[in-house]
Amino acid sequence: MGTNKPAPFLRASMPLVLTAILMSGCSSDLLEQEDPRGHDPKWDDPPQSISIAINGQSSTFPPGLDENHNPYLDFIEKNTNLDVQVMLPPVNGYVDKLNVIMASGQLPDMINTGSAAFLSNYVKQGALKPLDEYIDKYGPDLKRLIPQEAWDQVTMNGKIYAVPSLNEVMGTQIMYVRKDWLDRLGLQPPRTIGEYREVMRAFAENDPDGNGKADTLGFSIADQLGRTAPIFGAFGTQQNSWYERNGTLVYSATLPETKKALAFLAELYRDNLLDPDFPLNTTESLGDKVASGKVGLYAAAWFDTRGPIERSRANDSRANWIPLDYPTGLDGQKGTYGISAVRSYNVVPATSDRAEAVVKLLNFIGGKGNKTLKLGLENEVWSSKDGKMVTDFEQHNKHLYRGIYSSLCDTVVPEVTKQRLDSLGERFRLWDNVQSIHANLIKAHYTGAPTPAMGSYNFKLLKIQDDYFTKIVMGLSPLDDFDRFVEVWKQEGGDEITKEINDWYAAQRR
């Protein structure tokens, strides 16, 4: 099944990003597991062929293997009696490529996308197949393991239009600081937003690395005001959420609290405490600044302790990074961005007659097959020793491509997540970081599916928001331009989205 199939017509192969695998969910030891090498059931029928288009997460494969020829796909096929043809559209411009596929008439049987707008737009066009009857009949593990909150996000007009893949961690950012820099300058770990500002000033002005050069930054963030969630949290808000105010839901980026957070960031920029090049910082270039010793305070991703923070330690044996309390604002508010329960959507084009096979595939990936697909082959990638999971990192890295399959339908059991994260090295504090994030989430109050107006306007509105906010922080526009942004946001579709959101909210409260 997995050994003689032709290569698909779309393929991209780029270096794999470890964080995509770290952020993926994992399943439970409580699930009955199939033979990791692939049990070969005595099927009465020949295998059914299906084609799927998925985001390859910049995957690369060991020599001799590819997305259609490897032991993990063999494992899936042997346990589902399916012959799966995998297509990997280019990672860059993935949604654009999916739109081309949808218009081509040459559609696969399943498409995986992280875009809620894609789901909303094609449901509105009647281009996707409702999946309720197939999930009821062929998805018992999906129904058992995926919470109602996630199903709500893929239900439109009373019908389920996607099988969701879950986020394992419900947030990302936690503040980290170089304690050796604090110690050198006689500072204590900051707790309040004011204390954070003073640490930023000291790191920018007082030579915390002791090299006699003015080459360190007080605080650094990413473009589009990325990695600022703990700062916004100190003002009681986040950038792109919906919160209840006086009985209705309002978009967080239009709140007065957001204006206050922008004012704080603008003051940092004006006082040369914020990285002046932040609009050019990708996540990767921000990580490079951390690793190279230019940055000693930032909002780290929870897995950065195995990434740029670890590289910082390798480059400088003095680098001693510690997690911090989230900065507390004047009103005692603090926290970080809470993300959706759903990370991606698996949809079936209306042209496909193989929805049954798609649901069977996802039911196996999210259920009985999930542990092997998430953790890798037992006794090859990992093994159990004294009740703990022990990972062979050489094999782990070689087998990372398995994430393109496991991430299609992530399901989450916390105790297994802890075991997996601890196996990657307890010194990295991955589980502790996750727990700290989960204890400090500022949760959104809208948990429904993307509305039609969201599909129509969200992309444009986010570009408008980024342009206004970045200019305000850089001092290129006055702070009062925030009020103009609110007006533009409402006029350009925000009012329509707000109405739909509150129609949903009123229905939930009946």
Coordinates of C-alpha atoms in Angstrom, one line a residue:
M1 CA 0.0 0.0 0.0
G2 CA 2.6 2.6 1.0
T3 CA 5.4 1.3 -1.1
N4 CA 4.3 1.4 -4.8
K5 CA 2.2 4.5 -5.1
P6 CA 3.1 7.3 -7.5
A7 CA 4.4 10.6 -6.0
P8 CA 1.7 13.2 -5.7
F9 CA 1.6 16.2 -8.0
L10 CA 2.3 18.7 -5.2
R11 CA 5.3 18.5 -2.9
A12 CA 7.5 20.8 -0.8
S13 CA 10.5 19.8 1.3
M14 CA 12.1 22.4 3.6
P15 CA 14.0 22.0 6.9
L16 CA 11.6 20.9 9.7
V17 CA 10.9 23.3 12.5
L18 CA 11.0 21.4 15.9
T19 CA 8.5 23.7 17.5
A20 CA 5.7 22.5 15.2
I21 CA 6.2 19.1 16.7
L22 CA 6.6 20.3 20.3
M23 CA 3.3 22.2 20.0
S24 CA 1.4 19.3 18.6
G25 CA -0.8 17.3 21.0
C26 CA -0.4 13.7 22.0
S27 CA -2.8 10.9 22.9
S28 CA -3.3 8.7 25.9
D29 CA -1.8 5.5 27.2
L30 CA -5.4 4.8 28.1
L31 CA -6.2 4.3 24.5
E32 CA -5.8 0.8 23.0
Q33 CA -2.7 1.0 20.9
E34 CA -2.1 -0.7 17.6
D35 CA 1.2 -2.5 16.9
P36 CA 3.6 0.3 16.2
R37 CA 5.0 -1.5 13.2
G38 CA 1.6 -1.9 11.7
H39 CA -0.8 -4.7 12.3
D40 CA -2.0 -6.1 8.9
P41 CA -5.7 -6.8 9.5
K42 CA -7.5 -9.4 7.4
W43 CA -9.7 -7.0 5.5
D44 CA -12.5 -8.4 3.3
D45 CA -12.3 -5.5 0.9
P46 CA -9.2 -4.2 -1.0
P47 CA -7.8 -0.9 0.4
Q48 CA -9.7 2.2 -0.6
S49 CA -7.7 5.1 -2.1
I50 CA -8.0 8.6 -0.8
S51 CA -6.0 11.8 -1.5
I52 CA -5.3 14.4 1.2
A53 CA -3.7 17.8 1.0
I54 CA -1.9 18.8 4.2
N55 CA 0.4 21.5 5.6
G56 CA 3.8 19.8 5.7
Q57 CA 5.2 22.0 8.5
S58 CA 8.4 22.5 6.5
S59 CA 9.0 18.7 6.6
T60 CA 12.1 17.0 5.5
F61 CA 12.6 13.2 5.3
P62 CA 15.5 10.8 5.8
P63 CA 17.2 9.6 2.6
G64 CA 14.9 7.2 0.7
L65 CA 11.7 8.3 2.4
D66 CA 9.1 10.9 1.5
E67 CA 5.5 11.8 2.4
N68 CA 4.2 8.8 0.6
H69 CA 6.8 6.2 1.4
N70 CA 7.7 5.9 5.1
P71 CA 6.9 3.6 8.1
Y72 CA 4.4 5.9 9.7
L73 CA 2.2 6.1 6.6
D74 CA 2.6 2.3 6.3
F75 CA 1.4 2.1 9.9
I76 CA -1.7 4.2 9.1
E77 CA -2.6 2.3 6.0
K78 CA -2.2 -1.2 7.4
N79 CA -4.5 -0.3 10.3
T80 CA -7.2 1.4 8.3
N81 CA -7.2 -0.5 5.0
L82 CA -6.7 2.7 3.2
D83 CA -4.3 3.7 0.4
V84 CA -3.5 7.3 1.3
Q85 CA -2.0 9.7 -1.4
V86 CA -0.4 12.7 0.4
M87 CA 0.0 16.0 -1.2
L88 CA 2.1 18.7 0.4
P89 CA 1.4 22.1 -1.1
P90 CA 4.2 24.7 -0.5
V91 CA 4.3 25.8 3.1
N92 CA 4.7 29.5 2.1
G93 CA 1.4 30.7 0.7
Y94 CA -0.3 27.5 1.7
V95 CA -3.8 29.0 1.9
D96 CA -3.3 30.6 -1.4
K97 CA -2.4 27.3 -2.9
L98 CA -5.4 25.7 -1.4
N99 CA -7.6 28.3 -3.0
V100 CA -6.0 27.4 -6.3
I101 CA -6.8 23.7 -5.7
M102 CA -10.4 24.5 -4.8
A103 CA -10.8 26.4 -8.1
S104 CA -9.0 23.8 -10.2
G105 CA -11.7 21.0 -10.2
Q106 CA -8.9 18.5 -9.3
L107 CA -9.8 18.3 -5.7
P108 CA -8.4 15.8 -3.1
D109 CA -10.7 14.0 -0.7
M110 CA -9.5 15.9 2.3
I111 CA -7.9 19.3 2.9
N112 CA -6.2 20.3 6.1
T113 CA -6.0 24.0 6.9
G114 CA -5.3 26.2 9.9
S115 CA -7.4 29.0 8.3
A116 CA -10.8 29.7 9.9
A117 CA -11.5 32.0 7.0
F118 CA -11.0 29.2 4.5
L119 CA -13.5 27.1 6.4
S120 CA -16.1 29.9 6.6
N121 CA -15.7 31.0 3.0
Y122 CA -16.1 27.5 1.4
V123 CA -19.0 26.5 3.7
K124 CA -20.7 29.7 2.5
Q125 CA -20.1 28.7 -1.1
G126 CA -21.5 25.2 -0.6
A127 CA -18.1 23.7 -1.5
L128 CA -17.7 21.5 1.6
K129 CA -19.5 18.4 2.7
P130 CA -21.3 18.1 6.0
L131 CA -19.7 15.3 8.1
D132 CA -22.2 14.6 10.8
E133 CA -23.5 11.3 9.6
Y134 CA -20.0 10.0 8.9
I135 CA -18.7 11.1 12.3
D136 CA -21.6 9.4 14.0
K137 CA -21.0 6.2 12.2
Y138 CA -17.2 6.0 11.7
G139 CA -15.7 8.4 14.3
P140 CA -16.3 6.9 17.8
D141 CA -12.9 8.0 19.0
L142 CA -13.3 11.5 17.5
K143 CA -16.6 11.9 19.4
R144 CA -15.0 10.7 22.6
L145 CA -11.8 12.6 22.6
I146 CA -12.7 15.9 21.0
P147 CA -14.6 18.3 23.4
Q148 CA -17.8 20.0 22.5
E149 CA -16.1 23.4 22.5
A150 CA -14.0 22.2 19.5
W151 CA -17.0 20.8 17.6
D152 CA -18.8 24.1 18.2
Q153 CA -16.0 25.8 16.2
V154 CA -16.6 23.7 13.1
T155 CA -20.4 23.7 13.3
M156 CA -22.2 26.1 10.9
N157 CA -25.9 26.2 10.2
G158 CA -26.4 23.3 12.5
K159 CA -24.0 21.0 10.5
I160 CA -20.4 19.9 11.2
Y161 CA -18.1 20.8 8.3
A162 CA -14.7 19.8 9.6
V163 CA -12.9 17.4 12.0
P164 CA -10.9 19.6 14.3
S165 CA -7.3 19.0 15.4
L166 CA -6.7 20.3 18.9
N167 CA -4.2 22.6 20.5
E168 CA -2.3 20.8 23.2
V169 CA -1.2 24.0 24.9
M170 CA -3.8 26.7 25.2
G171 CA -1.3 29.6 25.1
T172 CA 2.2 30.3 24.1
Q173 CA 4.1 33.1 25.9
I174 CA 5.8 33.3 29.2
M175 CA 8.3 35.9 30.4
Y176 CA 12.0 34.9 30.7
V177 CA 15.0 36.9 31.9
R178 CA 18.7 36.4 32.2
K179 CA 19.3 36.2 36.0
D180 CA 23.0 36.7 35.5
W181 CA 22.2 40.1 34.1
L182 CA 19.9 40.9 37.0
D183 CA 22.6 39.8 39.5
R184 CA 25.3 41.9 37.7
L185 CA 23.2 45.0 38.0
G186 CA 21.9 44.3 41.5
L187 CA 18.3 43.9 40.4
Q188 CA 15.5 41.6 41.6
P189 CA 13.2 39.7 39.2
P190 CA 10.5 42.1 38.2
R191 CA 6.8 41.5 39.2
T192 CA 4.9 44.7 38.3
I193 CA 4.8 46.4 35.0
G194 CA 6.7 49.4 36.5
E195 CA 9.5 47.0 37.7
Y196 CA 9.6 45.5 34.3
R197 CA 10.2 48.9 32.8
E198 CA 13.1 49.6 35.2
V199 CA 14.8 46.2 34.2
M200 CA 14.4 47.1 30.6
R201 CA 16.0 50.5 31.2
A202 CA 18.9 48.9 33.1
F203 CA 19.4 46.2 30.4
A204 CA 19.4 48.9 27.7
E205 CA 21.7 51.5 29.4
N206 CA 23.9 49.8 32.0
D207 CA 26.0 47.2 30.1
P208 CA 24.4 44.0 31.7
D209 CA 26.8 41.7 29.8
G210 CA 29.9 43.7 31.0
N211 CA 31.6 43.9 27.7
G212 CA 31.9 47.7 27.7
K213 CA 29.7 48.2 24.7
A214 CA 26.2 49.6 24.2
D215 CA 25.0 46.5 22.4
T216 CA 22.2 45.1 24.5
L217 CA 18.4 45.7 24.2
G218 CA 16.1 46.5 27.0
F219 CA 13.2 44.5 25.5
S220 CA 12.6 42.9 22.1
I221 CA 9.4 41.8 20.4
A222 CA 8.5 40.4 16.9
D223 CA 6.8 42.1 14.0
Q224 CA 3.1 42.8 14.1
L225 CA 3.6 43.3 17.9
G226 CA 4.3 39.6 18.3
R227 CA 5.5 38.3 21.7
T228 CA 3.7 41.1 23.6
A229 CA 0.9 39.1 25.2
P230 CA 2.2 39.5 28.8
I231 CA 2.5 43.2 28.3
F232 CA -1.1 43.5 27.0
G233 CA -2.1 41.2 29.9
A234 CA -0.9 43.8 32.4
F235 CA -3.6 46.1 31.0
G236 CA -6.3 43.4 31.1
T237 CA -6.6 42.6 27.5
Q238 CA -5.0 40.9 24.5
Q239 CA -4.9 41.9 20.8
N240 CA -7.2 39.6 18.9
S241 CA -10.0 38.3 21.2
W242 CA -13.6 38.9 22.1
Y243 CA -14.5 39.9 25.6
E244 CA -17.7 40.6 27.4
R245 CA -18.3 44.2 28.3
N246 CA -21.7 45.2 29.8
G247 CA -23.5 42.1 28.5
T248 CA -22.2 42.2 24.9
L249 CA -19.0 40.9 23.2
V250 CA -16.6 43.5 21.9
Y251 CA -13.4 43.1 19.9
S252 CA -10.4 43.5 22.3
A253 CA -8.3 45.6 19.9
T254 CA -10.9 48.3 20.1
L255 CA -10.9 48.6 23.9
P256 CA -9.4 51.5 25.9
E257 CA -7.2 48.9 27.7
T258 CA -5.5 48.2 24.3
K259 CA -4.9 51.9 23.9
K260 CA -3.2 52.0 27.2
A261 CA -1.0 49.0 26.3
L262 CA 0.0 50.7 23.0
A263 CA 0.9 53.8 25.0
F264 CA 3.2 51.8 27.2
L265 CA 5.0 50.2 24.3
A266 CA 5.3 53.6 22.6
E267 CA 6.9 55.0 25.7
L268 CA 9.4 52.1 25.6
Y269 CA 10.2 52.8 22.0
R270 CA 10.6 56.6 22.6
D271 CA 12.9 55.9 25.5
N272 CA 15.1 53.5 23.4
L273 CA 14.1 50.6 25.7
L274 CA 12.3 48.6 23.0
D275 CA 14.2 47.1 20.1
P276 CA 14.1 49.7 17.3
D277 CA 14.1 47.1 14.6
F278 CA 11.1 45.1 16.0
P279 CA 9.0 45.6 12.8
L280 CA 11.7 43.5 11.0
N281 CA 11.9 40.8 13.6
T282 CA 10.6 37.4 12.5
T283 CA 10.2 34.9 15.3
E284 CA 13.5 33.3 14.1
S285 CA 15.4 36.6 14.1
L286 CA 14.1 37.4 17.5
G287 CA 15.4 34.0 18.6
D288 CA 18.8 34.8 17.1
K289 CA 19.0 38.0 19.1
V290 CA 18.3 36.0 22.3
A291 CA 20.9 33.4 21.3
S292 CA 23.6 35.9 20.5
G293 CA 23.3 37.8 23.8
K294 CA 21.6 40.9 22.6
V295 CA 18.4 40.3 24.5
G296 CA 18.1 39.3 28.2
L297 CA 14.3 39.9 28.7
Y298 CA 11.5 38.8 26.4
A299 CA 8.2 36.9 26.1
A300 CA 9.4 33.5 25.3
A301 CA 7.4 30.7 23.7
W302 CA 7.0 27.9 26.2
F303 CA 9.3 25.7 24.1
D304 CA 12.1 28.3 23.6
T305 CA 14.0 26.8 26.5
R306 CA 14.9 24.1 24.0
G307 CA 15.5 26.7 21.3
P308 CA 17.0 30.1 21.5
I309 CA 17.4 30.0 25.3
E310 CA 19.4 26.8 25.0
R311 CA 21.5 28.3 22.2
S312 CA 22.2 31.3 24.4
R313 CA 23.5 29.0 27.1
A314 CA 25.7 27.2 24.6
N315 CA 27.1 30.5 23.3
D316 CA 27.7 31.9 26.8
S317 CA 28.2 29.7 29.8
R318 CA 27.2 32.6 32.1
A319 CA 23.7 32.8 30.6
N320 CA 21.3 31.8 33.4
W321 CA 17.7 32.1 32.1
I322 CA 14.8 32.0 34.6
P323 CA 11.0 32.3 34.2
L324 CA 9.3 35.3 35.6
D325 CA 5.9 36.1 37.1
Y326 CA 3.6 37.8 34.5
P327 CA 3.9 41.6 34.8
T328 CA 1.1 42.9 37.0
G329 CA -0.6 46.2 36.0
L330 CA -1.8 49.0 38.2
D331 CA -5.2 47.3 38.6
G332 CA -3.7 44.0 39.5
Q333 CA -4.4 42.5 36.1
K334 CA -2.0 40.1 34.4
G335 CA -2.0 37.2 32.0
T336 CA -1.3 35.9 28.5
Y337 CA -3.2 35.2 25.3
G338 CA -5.5 32.2 25.3
I339 CA -5.6 30.5 22.0
S340 CA -8.5 28.5 20.4
A341 CA -9.1 24.9 21.3
V342 CA -8.8 24.2 17.6
R343 CA -5.5 24.4 15.7
S344 CA -6.6 23.2 12.3
Y345 CA -9.5 21.9 10.3
N346 CA -9.9 18.8 8.1
V347 CA -12.6 19.4 5.5
V348 CA -14.0 17.2 2.7
P349 CA -14.8 19.0 -0.6
A350 CA -18.3 18.5 -1.7
T351 CA -17.0 16.8 -4.9
S352 CA -15.6 13.8 -2.9
D353 CA -17.5 10.6 -2.4
R354 CA -15.0 9.3 0.2
A355 CA -16.0 11.2 3.4
E356 CA -16.4 7.8 5.1
A357 CA -12.8 6.9 4.4
V358 CA -11.6 10.4 5.5
V359 CA -13.4 10.0 8.9
K360 CA -12.0 6.5 9.3
L361 CA -8.5 7.9 8.7
L362 CA -8.8 10.7 11.2
N363 CA -10.5 8.5 13.8
F364 CA -7.4 6.2 13.7
I365 CA -4.9 9.1 13.8
G366 CA -6.7 10.8 16.7
G367 CA -7.5 7.5 18.5
K368 CA -5.7 4.2 18.5
G369 CA -2.8 5.3 16.3
N370 CA -2.1 8.6 18.0
K371 CA 0.5 7.5 20.5
T372 CA 2.7 5.9 17.9
L373 CA 2.3 8.8 15.5
K374 CA 3.0 11.4 18.2
L375 CA 5.8 9.8 20.1
G376 CA 7.4 7.7 17.4
L377 CA 8.1 4.0 17.2
E378 CA 8.4 2.4 20.6
N379 CA 11.9 1.0 21.4
E380 CA 13.3 2.9 18.4
V381 CA 12.4 6.5 19.1
W382 CA 11.5 6.1 22.8
S383 CA 11.3 3.4 25.5
S384 CA 10.1 3.1 29.1
K385 CA 12.6 2.9 31.9
D386 CA 11.6 2.8 35.6
G387 CA 8.2 4.1 34.7
K388 CA 9.5 7.0 32.7
M389 CA 9.7 7.7 29.0
V390 CA 13.2 7.9 27.7
T391 CA 13.8 9.5 24.3
D392 CA 16.6 8.7 21.8
F393 CA 17.1 12.2 20.5
E394 CA 19.0 11.1 17.4
Q395 CA 16.1 8.9 16.4
H396 CA 13.5 11.5 17.6
N397 CA 15.0 14.1 15.3
K398 CA 15.2 11.6 12.4
H399 CA 11.5 10.7 12.8
L400 CA 10.2 14.3 13.2
Y401 CA 8.4 14.1 9.8
R402 CA 5.8 11.9 11.5
G403 CA 4.3 15.2 12.8
I404 CA 2.6 15.8 9.4
Y405 CA 0.3 12.8 10.1
S406 CA -0.1 13.2 13.9
S407 CA -1.0 16.9 13.7
L408 CA -3.9 16.1 11.4
C409 CA -6.0 15.1 14.4
D410 CA -4.4 15.9 17.7
T411 CA -6.1 14.8 20.9
V412 CA -5.0 15.7 24.3
V413 CA -4.5 13.8 27.6
P414 CA -2.4 15.9 30.2
E415 CA -0.6 13.1 31.9
V416 CA 0.7 11.8 28.6
T417 CA 1.7 15.3 27.6
K418 CA 3.7 15.6 30.8
Q419 CA 5.5 12.3 30.3
R420 CA 6.4 13.3 26.7
L421 CA 7.6 16.8 27.6
D422 CA 9.6 15.6 30.6
S423 CA 11.3 13.0 28.3
L424 CA 12.7 15.8 26.2
G425 CA 14.6 17.0 29.3
E426 CA 13.2 18.1 32.6
R427 CA 15.8 20.9 32.8
F428 CA 14.0 22.7 30.0
R429 CA 10.9 23.2 32.3
L430 CA 8.5 22.5 29.4
W431 CA 5.8 21.1 31.6
D432 CA 6.2 23.8 34.2
N433 CA 6.1 26.5 31.5
V434 CA 2.8 25.0 30.1
Q435 CA 1.3 24.9 33.6
S436 CA 2.2 28.6 34.2
I437 CA 0.6 29.6 30.9
H438 CA -2.5 27.6 31.7
A439 CA -2.8 29.3 35.1
N440 CA -2.6 32.8 33.6
L441 CA -4.8 32.7 30.5
I442 CA -7.0 35.6 29.6
K443 CA -9.7 33.6 27.9
A444 CA -11.8 34.8 25.0
H445 CA -15.5 34.7 25.3
Y446 CA -16.2 33.8 21.7
T447 CA -15.7 30.1 21.0
G448 CA -18.0 29.6 18.0
A449 CA -17.2 28.9 14.4
P450 CA -15.9 31.7 12.2
T451 CA -18.8 33.8 11.0
P452 CA -19.4 34.7 7.4
A453 CA -18.3 38.3 8.0
M454 CA -15.1 37.0 9.6
G455 CA -14.4 35.1 6.4
S456 CA -15.0 38.2 4.4
Y457 CA -13.2 40.9 6.4
N458 CA -10.8 39.4 8.9
F459 CA -7.7 39.4 6.7
K460 CA -8.1 43.0 5.7
L461 CA -9.0 44.1 9.2
L462 CA -5.9 42.5 10.7
K463 CA -3.7 44.3 8.1
I464 CA -5.3 47.6 9.0
Q465 CA -4.8 46.9 12.7
D466 CA -1.1 46.0 12.3
D467 CA -0.5 49.1 10.3
Y468 CA -2.1 51.4 12.9
F469 CA -0.6 49.7 15.9
T470 CA 2.9 49.5 14.6
K471 CA 3.0 53.2 13.6
I472 CA 1.6 54.2 17.0
V473 CA 4.3 52.2 18.9
M474 CA 7.1 53.6 16.6
G475 CA 5.8 57.2 17.2
L476 CA 5.0 57.6 13.5
S477 CA 1.4 58.2 14.4
P478 CA 0.0 59.9 17.5
L479 CA -1.6 57.7 20.2
D480 CA -5.0 59.3 19.4
D481 CA -4.9 57.6 16.0
F482 CA -6.1 54.6 18.0
D483 CA -9.6 56.2 18.0
R484 CA -9.4 56.6 14.2
F485 CA -8.5 52.9 14.0
V486 CA -11.6 51.9 15.9
E487 CA -13.8 53.9 13.5
V488 CA -12.1 52.4 10.4
W489 CA -12.3 48.9 11.9
K490 CA -16.0 49.3 12.4
Q491 CA -16.6 50.8 9.0
E492 CA -14.6 48.1 7.1
G493 CA -16.5 45.2 8.4
G494 CA -16.0 45.2 12.1
D495 CA -19.6 46.2 12.9
E496 CA -20.9 43.4 10.7
I497 CA -18.7 40.9 12.5
T498 CA -19.7 42.3 15.9
K499 CA -23.4 41.8 15.1
E500 CA -22.8 38.1 14.1
I501 CA -20.7 37.5 17.2
N502 CA -23.4 38.9 19.4
D503 CA -26.2 37.0 17.7
W504 CA -24.2 33.9 18.5
Y505 CA -23.6 35.1 22.1
A506 CA -27.3 35.8 22.6
A507 CA -28.2 32.3 21.3
Q508 CA -25.8 30.7 23.8
R509 CA -27.4 32.5 26.7
R510 CA -31.0 31.5 25.9

